[in-house]
Coordinates of C-alpha atoms in Angstrom, one line a residue:
X1 CA -8.0 -196.9 -37.3
X2 CA -6.0 -194.4 -35.7
X3 CA -6.0 -191.2 -37.0
X4 CA -2.5 -188.7 -36.9
X5 CA -1.3 -185.3 -36.4
X6 CA 1.0 -184.1 -38.4
X7 CA 3.8 -181.3 -37.9
X8 CA 6.0 -180.3 -40.4
X9 CA 8.5 -178.1 -39.5
X10 CA 8.7 -174.1 -41.3
X11 CA 12.5 -174.8 -41.0
X12 CA 13.2 -177.1 -43.5
X13 CA 10.1 -178.1 -44.4
X14 CA 10.0 -181.7 -42.4
X15 CA 8.0 -184.0 -40.6
X16 CA 9.3 -183.1 -36.7
X17 CA 6.2 -184.6 -34.9
X18 CA 3.6 -187.1 -35.1
X19 CA 0.9 -187.6 -32.9
X20 CA -2.6 -189.7 -33.1
X21 CA -5.2 -187.9 -32.6
X22 CA -7.7 -188.6 -29.1
X23 CA -10.6 -191.1 -29.4
X24 CA -13.8 -189.6 -28.9
X25 CA -13.4 -192.5 -25.4
X26 CA -10.1 -190.7 -24.3
X27 CA -11.9 -187.9 -25.2
X28 CA -14.7 -189.2 -22.4
X29 CA -12.4 -190.5 -19.6
X30 CA -10.7 -186.6 -19.8
X31 CA -13.2 -185.2 -18.7
X32 CA -14.7 -188.0 -16.1
X33 CA -11.4 -187.7 -14.7
X34 CA -11.1 -183.9 -14.7
X35 CA -14.1 -183.6 -13.1
X36 CA -13.7 -186.2 -10.8
X37 CA -10.3 -184.9 -10.6
X38 CA -11.5 -181.7 -9.7
X39 CA -13.7 -182.0 -6.6
X40 CA -10.4 -183.1 -4.5
X41 CA -8.0 -180.6 -5.8
X42 CA -10.7 -177.6 -4.3
X43 CA -10.5 -178.4 -1.1
X44 CA -6.0 -178.5 -1.5
X45 CA -5.2 -176.2 0.5
X46 CA -4.0 -172.7 -1.4
X47 CA -0.9 -173.2 -0.6
X48 CA -0.1 -176.4 -1.9
X49 CA -1.6 -175.7 -4.8
X50 CA 0.8 -172.4 -5.0
X51 CA 4.1 -175.2 -4.2
X52 CA 3.1 -177.0 -6.8
X53 CA 2.5 -174.8 -9.5
X54 CA 6.1 -173.5 -8.1
X55 CA 7.8 -176.8 -8.6
X56 CA 6.4 -177.0 -12.1
X57 CA 8.0 -173.7 -13.1
X58 CA 11.2 -175.0 -11.6
X59 CA 11.2 -178.0 -14.4
X60 CA 10.3 -175.2 -17.1
X61 CA 13.3 -173.7 -15.6
X62 CA 15.4 -176.1 -15.3
X63 CA 15.0 -177.9 -18.9
X64 CA 15.0 -174.5 -21.3
X65 CA 17.9 -175.5 -23.9
X66 CA 15.6 -178.4 -24.8
X67 CA 12.3 -176.5 -24.6
X68 CA 13.9 -173.8 -27.0
X69 CA 15.1 -176.1 -29.2
X70 CA 11.2 -177.3 -29.8
X71 CA 10.3 -174.2 -30.2
X72 CA 12.7 -173.8 -33.0
X73 CA 12.0 -176.4 -34.7
X74 CA 8.0 -176.8 -34.7
X75 CA 7.2 -172.7 -35.1
X76 CA 10.5 -171.5 -36.3
X77 CA 11.5 -169.1 -33.5
X78 CA 15.3 -168.2 -33.9
X79 CA 16.9 -170.3 -31.5
X80 CA 19.4 -167.1 -29.8
X81 CA 15.5 -166.3 -29.0
X82 CA 13.8 -169.6 -28.1
X83 CA 14.3 -170.3 -24.3
X84 CA 13.1 -166.6 -23.7
X85 CA 10.2 -167.5 -24.2
X86 CA 10.6 -169.9 -20.8
X87 CA 12.1 -166.6 -19.2
X88 CA 8.5 -164.7 -19.6
X89 CA 7.0 -168.1 -19.0
X90 CA 8.8 -168.0 -15.4
X91 CA 7.7 -164.3 -14.6
X92 CA 4.0 -164.7 -15.6
X93 CA 4.3 -167.5 -13.7
X94 CA 5.4 -166.5 -10.2
X95 CA 3.5 -162.7 -10.0
X96 CA 0.5 -165.2 -10.1
X97 CA 1.9 -167.2 -8.0
X98 CA 2.4 -164.4 -5.5
X99 CA -1.3 -162.7 -6.7
X100 CA -3.2 -166.1 -5.8
X101 CA -4.1 -165.2 -1.9
X102 CA -4.6 -161.9 -2.5
X103 CA -7.1 -162.1 -5.5
X104 CA -8.8 -165.9 -3.9
X105 CA -9.3 -164.9 -0.6
X106 CA -13.0 -163.7 0.5
X107 CA -14.9 -160.6 0.4
X108 CA -15.7 -159.6 4.2
X109 CA -18.1 -157.3 4.2
X110 CA -18.9 -154.8 6.9
X111 CA -20.9 -155.2 10.6
X112 CA -24.3 -155.3 10.5
X113 CA -26.4 -156.2 13.5
X114 CA -27.1 -159.9 14.1
X115 CA -25.4 -160.8 10.4
X116 CA -22.7 -162.7 9.3
X117 CA -21.6 -161.7 5.8
X118 CA -18.9 -162.9 3.1
X119 CA -18.4 -163.4 -0.6
X120 CA -16.4 -166.9 -1.8
X121 CA -14.3 -166.8 -4.9
X122 CA -15.3 -171.3 -6.2
X123 CA -14.2 -172.3 -8.8
X124 CA -15.7 -173.4 -12.0
X125 CA -15.0 -176.2 -12.0
X126 CA -13.6 -177.9 -15.4
X127 CA -11.8 -175.7 -17.5
X128 CA -10.9 -176.0 -21.3
X129 CA -7.7 -174.3 -22.6
X130 CA -7.5 -173.9 -26.4
X131 CA -3.7 -171.9 -27.7
X132 CA -2.4 -171.2 -30.4
X133 CA 1.1 -171.4 -32.1
X134 CA 3.3 -168.1 -32.4
X135 CA 3.4 -168.1 -27.8
X136 CA 2.8 -171.8 -28.1
X137 CA 3.6 -171.4 -22.8
X138 CA 3.1 -167.4 -22.7
X139 CA -0.5 -167.3 -24.7
X140 CA -0.8 -171.1 -22.3
X141 CA 0.5 -170.1 -19.8
X142 CA -2.4 -166.6 -18.8
X143 CA -4.5 -169.2 -18.2
X144 CA -3.6 -172.5 -17.0
X145 CA -1.7 -171.2 -14.1
X146 CA -4.6 -169.3 -12.1
X147 CA -7.6 -172.2 -13.3
X148 CA -4.9 -174.3 -11.6
X149 CA -4.4 -171.7 -8.1
X150 CA -8.1 -171.8 -8.0
X151 CA -8.8 -175.1 -7.5
X152 CA -9.8 -176.3 -11.3
X153 CA -8.9 -178.3 -13.3
X154 CA -8.1 -178.0 -17.1
X155 CA -7.8 -179.8 -20.0
X156 CA -5.0 -178.5 -22.5
X157 CA -5.9 -178.3 -26.6
X158 CA -2.9 -177.0 -28.2
X159 CA -2.3 -176.3 -31.3
X160 CA -1.2 -178.7 -34.1
X161 CA 1.5 -177.4 -34.5
X162 CA 3.2 -177.2 -31.2
X163 CA 1.4 -180.1 -29.8
X164 CA 5.1 -181.3 -27.2
X165 CA 4.2 -178.2 -25.5
X166 CA 1.4 -179.7 -24.6
X167 CA 3.8 -182.3 -23.6
X168 CA 6.4 -180.8 -22.3
X169 CA 3.9 -179.0 -19.8
X170 CA 2.1 -182.3 -17.9
X171 CA 6.0 -183.3 -17.3
X172 CA 6.2 -180.2 -16.0
X173 CA 3.8 -180.6 -13.8
X174 CA 3.6 -184.6 -13.1
X175 CA 7.5 -184.0 -12.3
X176 CA 6.1 -180.7 -9.7
X177 CA 3.6 -183.8 -8.6
X178 CA 0.4 -182.8 -9.8
X179 CA -2.5 -185.1 -9.0
X180 CA -3.5 -187.1 -12.4
X181 CA -5.9 -185.5 -14.4
X182 CA -5.6 -182.1 -12.5
X183 CA -4.4 -181.8 -15.8
X184 CA -5.0 -183.5 -18.6
X185 CA -4.1 -182.3 -22.4
X186 CA -4.7 -183.6 -25.5
X187 CA -4.2 -183.6 -29.2
X188 CA -8.4 -183.5 -31.0
X189 CA -8.6 -181.9 -35.2
X190 CA -11.3 -179.6 -34.9
X191 CA -14.9 -181.0 -35.2
X192 CA -13.3 -182.5 -31.2
X193 CA -11.9 -179.6 -29.9
X194 CA -15.4 -178.4 -30.9
X195 CA -18.0 -181.5 -29.3
X196 CA -15.1 -180.5 -26.5
X197 CA -15.8 -176.8 -25.9
X198 CA -20.0 -178.6 -26.3
X199 CA -19.6 -180.7 -24.1
X200 CA -21.8 -180.7 -20.3
X201 CA -18.2 -181.6 -18.2
X202 CA -16.7 -178.3 -19.8
X203 CA -17.4 -174.6 -17.1
X204 CA -15.1 -172.5 -19.2
X205 CA -13.4 -172.5 -21.6
X206 CA -10.1 -170.2 -22.6
X207 CA -9.6 -169.4 -26.1
X208 CA -6.0 -167.6 -28.0
X209 CA -5.5 -167.9 -31.8
X210 CA -8.0 -165.8 -34.9
X211 CA -11.1 -163.8 -34.8
X212 CA -12.6 -166.5 -37.8
X213 CA -11.8 -168.9 -34.7
X214 CA -12.9 -167.6 -32.1
X215 CA -16.6 -167.3 -33.9
X216 CA -16.2 -170.9 -33.8
X217 CA -15.3 -171.0 -30.4
X218 CA -18.2 -168.2 -29.6
X219 CA -21.1 -170.2 -31.1
X220 CA -19.8 -173.4 -30.3
X221 CA -20.3 -172.2 -26.9
X222 CA -23.7 -170.6 -27.1
X223 CA -26.3 -171.7 -25.5
X224 CA -24.5 -173.6 -22.8
X225 CA -24.3 -170.4 -20.1
X226 CA -20.8 -170.6 -19.0
X227 CA -17.6 -168.6 -20.0
X228 CA -15.4 -167.8 -22.3
X229 CA -12.5 -166.0 -23.0
X230 CA -10.9 -165.0 -25.9
X231 CA -7.9 -163.4 -27.1
X232 CA -8.1 -162.7 -30.6
X233 CA -6.1 -160.6 -32.7
X234 CA -4.6 -157.7 -33.7
X235 CA -3.3 -154.4 -35.7
X236 CA -2.0 -152.8 -33.4
X237 CA -0.5 -149.3 -33.8
X238 CA 2.3 -146.7 -32.3
X239 CA 2.6 -143.3 -32.9
X240 CA 5.2 -141.7 -33.0
X241 CA 5.0 -138.2 -31.6
X242 CA 6.9 -134.9 -32.6
X243 CA 9.2 -134.9 -29.0
X244 CA 9.7 -138.2 -29.3
X245 CA 13.1 -139.9 -28.4
X246 CA 14.3 -141.0 -32.3
X247 CA 17.0 -143.5 -31.7
X248 CA 14.6 -145.0 -28.3
X249 CA 11.5 -144.7 -30.5
X250 CA 12.9 -146.1 -34.0
X251 CA 15.0 -149.6 -31.9
X252 CA 11.7 -150.3 -29.6
X253 CA 8.8 -150.5 -32.4
X254 CA 11.1 -152.1 -34.5
X255 CA 11.5 -154.4 -32.0
X256 CA 7.5 -154.5 -31.5
X257 CA 7.2 -155.0 -35.6
X258 CA 9.5 -157.8 -36.0
X259 CA 10.7 -160.0 -34.1
X260 CA 9.3 -163.4 -34.4
X261 CA 8.5 -162.6 -37.8
X262 CA 5.8 -160.6 -37.0
X263 CA 3.9 -163.3 -36.0
X264 CA 2.5 -161.5 -32.6
X265 CA -0.9 -160.3 -31.7
X266 CA 0.5 -157.2 -30.0
X267 CA 3.0 -156.5 -32.5
X268 CA 2.8 -153.7 -34.3
X269 CA 1.2 -153.7 -37.4
X270 CA 0.6 -149.7 -38.0
X271 CA 2.8 -147.3 -37.0
X272 CA 1.8 -143.0 -37.5
X273 CA 4.8 -140.3 -37.1
X274 CA 4.5 -137.0 -36.7
X275 CA 5.2 -134.8 -40.0
X276 CA 9.0 -132.5 -38.3
X277 CA 10.0 -135.7 -37.6
X278 CA 8.6 -138.7 -40.2
X279 CA 11.5 -139.0 -42.5
X280 CA 14.6 -138.8 -39.7
X281 CA 12.3 -141.6 -38.7
X282 CA 12.2 -143.4 -41.7
X283 CA 15.3 -143.7 -42.5
X284 CA 17.1 -145.0 -39.3
X285 CA 13.7 -147.7 -39.8
X286 CA 14.9 -148.1 -42.3
X287 CA 18.4 -148.7 -40.7
X288 CA 17.2 -151.1 -38.0
X289 CA 15.1 -153.4 -40.5
X290 CA 18.5 -154.1 -43.0
X291 CA 20.9 -154.8 -40.3
X292 CA 18.4 -158.4 -39.2
X293 CA 19.5 -161.8 -41.0
X294 CA 16.9 -164.2 -42.1
X295 CA 18.6 -167.5 -42.0
X296 CA 17.6 -171.0 -40.6
X297 CA 16.3 -170.5 -36.8
X298 CA 18.6 -173.3 -35.8
X299 CA 22.0 -170.6 -36.5
X300 CA 22.9 -168.6 -33.9
X301 CA 23.4 -165.6 -36.0
X302 CA 19.7 -165.7 -37.6
X303 CA 17.8 -162.7 -35.9
X304 CA 14.3 -163.6 -38.2
X305 CA 12.9 -166.8 -38.6
X306 CA 11.1 -167.7 -41.3
X307 CA 6.6 -167.9 -41.6
X308 CA 5.1 -170.4 -39.7
X309 CA 4.1 -172.0 -42.9
X310 CA 4.6 -170.7 -46.6
X311 CA 0.5 -170.5 -46.6
X312 CA 1.2 -167.5 -43.5
X313 CA 4.1 -165.7 -45.8
X314 CA 1.8 -165.8 -49.1
X315 CA -0.8 -164.2 -47.5
X316 CA 1.9 -161.0 -46.1
X317 CA 2.6 -161.4 -49.8
X318 CA 0.2 -160.5 -51.0
X319 CA -0.4 -157.0 -48.6
X320 CA 2.4 -156.6 -49.4
X321 CA 2.3 -157.0 -53.7
X322 CA -1.3 -155.0 -53.7
X323 CA -0.1 -152.3 -51.7
X324 CA 2.2 -151.9 -53.5
X325 CA 0.8 -151.9 -56.9
X326 CA -2.2 -148.5 -54.8
X327 CA 1.0 -146.7 -54.6
X328 CA 2.8 -147.5 -51.2
X329 CA 6.8 -147.4 -51.3
X330 CA 8.6 -150.4 -50.3
X331 CA 11.9 -149.7 -48.2
X332 CA 13.8 -152.6 -48.0
X333 CA 15.3 -154.5 -50.8
X334 CA 14.4 -157.9 -50.9
X335 CA 17.6 -159.4 -52.8
X336 CA 20.2 -158.1 -50.0
X337 CA 17.8 -161.6 -48.4
X338 CA 18.5 -164.2 -50.3
X339 CA 16.9 -166.7 -48.3
X340 CA 13.6 -165.3 -48.9
X341 CA 12.0 -166.6 -52.2
X342 CA 8.3 -167.9 -52.8
X343 CA 6.8 -171.3 -52.2
X344 CA 8.9 -171.1 -48.9
X345 CA 8.3 -169.2 -45.3
X346 CA 10.9 -168.0 -45.9
X347 CA 10.5 -164.2 -46.0
X348 CA 12.8 -161.0 -45.9
X349 CA 11.0 -157.3 -43.8
X350 CA 9.3 -155.0 -44.9
X351 CA 8.7 -151.2 -44.4
X352 CA 6.4 -149.3 -47.1
X353 CA 5.6 -146.1 -46.6
X354 CA 3.3 -144.1 -48.9
X355 CA 0.3 -145.9 -47.0
X356 CA -3.2 -144.8 -46.4
X357 CA -6.0 -147.1 -43.9
X358 CA -7.3 -148.0 -48.0
X359 CA -4.9 -150.6 -48.1
X360 CA -4.8 -153.7 -46.1
X361 CA -1.7 -154.2 -45.1
X362 CA -3.6 -151.1 -42.4
X363 CA -6.4 -152.7 -41.8
X364 CA -6.0 -156.5 -42.3
X365 CA -4.0 -157.9 -39.8
X366 CA -0.8 -159.1 -41.8
X367 CA 1.2 -161.4 -38.4
X368 CA 3.8 -161.1 -40.4
X369 CA 7.3 -159.0 -40.9
X370 CA 5.8 -156.4 -42.8
X371 CA 4.6 -152.3 -41.5
X372 CA 3.3 -148.9 -42.1
X373 CA 4.5 -145.6 -42.0
X374 CA 2.7 -143.3 -42.0
X375 CA 2.9 -139.1 -41.9
X376 CA 0.8 -137.6 -39.4
X377 CA 0.1 -133.6 -38.7
X378 CA -1.5 -133.7 -35.0
X379 CA -1.8 -135.3 -32.7
X380 CA -5.3 -135.3 -33.0
X381 CA -5.3 -137.4 -36.5
X382 CA -2.8 -140.1 -34.9
X383 CA -5.1 -140.5 -32.8
X384 CA -8.8 -141.0 -35.0
X385 CA -6.2 -143.0 -37.4
X386 CA -4.5 -145.2 -33.8
X387 CA -8.2 -145.6 -33.5
X388 CA -9.7 -146.4 -37.2
X389 CA -10.1 -150.3 -37.2
X390 CA -11.5 -153.1 -35.5
X391 CA -9.2 -154.4 -33.6
X392 CA -7.7 -153.1 -30.0
X393 CA -5.2 -155.2 -28.6
X394 CA -2.3 -152.2 -26.9
X395 CA -1.7 -149.2 -28.6
X396 CA 1.4 -147.2 -27.8
X397 CA 2.7 -143.1 -27.9
X398 CA 6.5 -142.6 -27.5
X399 CA 6.4 -138.7 -26.0
X400 CA 8.9 -137.1 -24.0
X401 CA 5.8 -135.6 -22.3
X402 CA 4.7 -138.1 -19.9
X403 CA 1.3 -135.9 -19.4
X404 CA 0.8 -135.0 -23.2
X405 CA 0.7 -139.0 -23.0
X406 CA -1.5 -140.3 -21.0
X407 CA -4.3 -137.1 -21.5
X408 CA -4.5 -138.8 -25.8
X409 CA -3.6 -142.7 -23.8
X410 CA -7.1 -142.0 -22.6
X411 CA -8.7 -141.3 -25.6
X412 CA -7.6 -144.4 -28.0
X413 CA -10.0 -147.5 -28.3
X414 CA -7.5 -149.9 -26.2
X415 CA -6.6 -153.2 -23.8
X416 CA -3.4 -151.9 -22.8
X417 CA -1.7 -148.6 -23.8
X418 CA 2.1 -148.7 -23.9
X419 CA 3.8 -144.7 -23.6
X420 CA 7.7 -145.1 -24.3
X421 CA 7.6 -149.2 -24.7
X422 CA 4.9 -152.5 -26.6
X423 CA 4.5 -154.9 -28.0
X424 CA 5.3 -156.9 -23.7
X425 CA 2.3 -158.5 -20.4
X426 CA 3.8 -157.4 -17.2
X427 CA 1.9 -159.6 -16.1
X428 CA 0.0 -156.9 -12.8
X429 CA -2.0 -155.7 -15.5
X430 CA -5.3 -157.4 -17.2
X431 CA -4.2 -158.7 -20.6
X432 CA -7.5 -157.1 -22.9
X433 CA -9.0 -156.6 -25.6
X434 CA -12.0 -154.6 -27.4
X435 CA -14.1 -155.1 -31.0
X436 CA -12.7 -157.5 -32.3
X437 CA -9.2 -158.7 -30.4
X438 CA -11.6 -160.1 -28.1
X439 CA -13.5 -160.5 -24.7
X440 CA -12.5 -161.6 -21.4
X441 CA -9.3 -160.5 -19.2
X442 CA -6.0 -162.1 -18.2
X443 CA -2.8 -161.5 -16.3
X444 CA -3.4 -159.3 -13.2
X445 CA -6.0 -160.0 -10.3
X446 CA -8.3 -159.6 -12.1
X447 CA -7.0 -163.0 -14.4
X448 CA -8.5 -164.7 -11.2
X449 CA -12.1 -163.7 -11.6
X450 CA -13.5 -165.5 -15.1
X451 CA -12.3 -168.8 -13.8
X452 CA -14.9 -167.9 -9.9
X453 CA -18.0 -167.5 -9.5
X454 CA -18.7 -165.3 -6.4
X455 CA -20.6 -167.7 -3.4
X456 CA -22.6 -165.5 -1.0
X457 CA -23.2 -166.1 2.6
X458 CA -26.1 -164.8 4.7
X459 CA -25.7 -165.8 7.8
X460 CA -27.7 -165.0 10.8
X461 CA -26.9 -164.9 14.2
X462 CA -28.7 -166.3 17.0
X463 CA -28.9 -165.0 20.6

């Protein structure tokens, strides 16, 4: 009997996509094909690999309107923003294509009399990419494109919430002329995903998702001695210093907290503000949030869509209610957002003050449209609070004193540090985290390292 997978749209609770899960035979066929295809693909010139990846990006740009609609219906992002993910995909992919010549070039060592020495970067083999629903193309492309450029084959297992994204990626690479078997996708159950990771044919796993799921991936790969890249959760902080441009800081931080309904691993979830500008900042932040339009994401006026599912919204509702019971003050009247109702994925945005780190909302990942704002008296207090977290993906400081901002940034435990911006991935910079935010690195020239292995050539010349 064929097992089926259903995608329930957060827009209206309807079944948007139904797909059969791969059978055991189909999984084994995909693994065998990927392993065999990779050997031929590795011998293809880098220039040709680059050209194929570029054509795949062209396909996405040509089909962004339809893809934007699918993103909206699968995970609930407002239609006015949905196509923006394709622009981000293109930016990252084209940068990695341009970076690949230098990143994959052999390392030639200085002359040594009688010897020639160099190090090549060999593909690892078959790369399994396990991608999430919240930024379904951006998170996947971070690993797929450099893996292909390096000469690997890829098997993609996408979230059950966004299965069409896997299929569109396949369409793009097929249209670009990628040889059969070099890129494949599989719709899999959790159990079958574990079996995929444990297969001898898989040489590297790139996972983006929650901390518990990341721990499961790590356990599944244990003892196989393969690479495992883990991009996990975040509870990212922002600090607004007393010398900050408050209009810019409020606009930027609030967008970083509430865009995509707060469903971003690098979204702002904690804000610390110097006491001298605290009241002014809170007033500005509240005024911005009150302007959001919570509604069906397929309506053009909507600026804040539903969470991906009711269970996720209820989790955030629980954090908010618990914080208020512990003394937090809510600044947004939920009644001004009529669509926000219990038992639905639609949730009003919320700003909380009088919060502290004893509250779950300030230390447990929310992944929703809520942010707590704390008053601090000094840079030292702000840095201590920023570091008081199990996570360390990104952190931001807003200041006019760039030199002092950098000095503070060196003290913050994080993978990426921003000054006067947040919630953005620059493809030229390494994307990585510390603590429970994960392990490994994507993007930048460094992102190719995990997808290749060094091979040393030590040649003695005989006269």
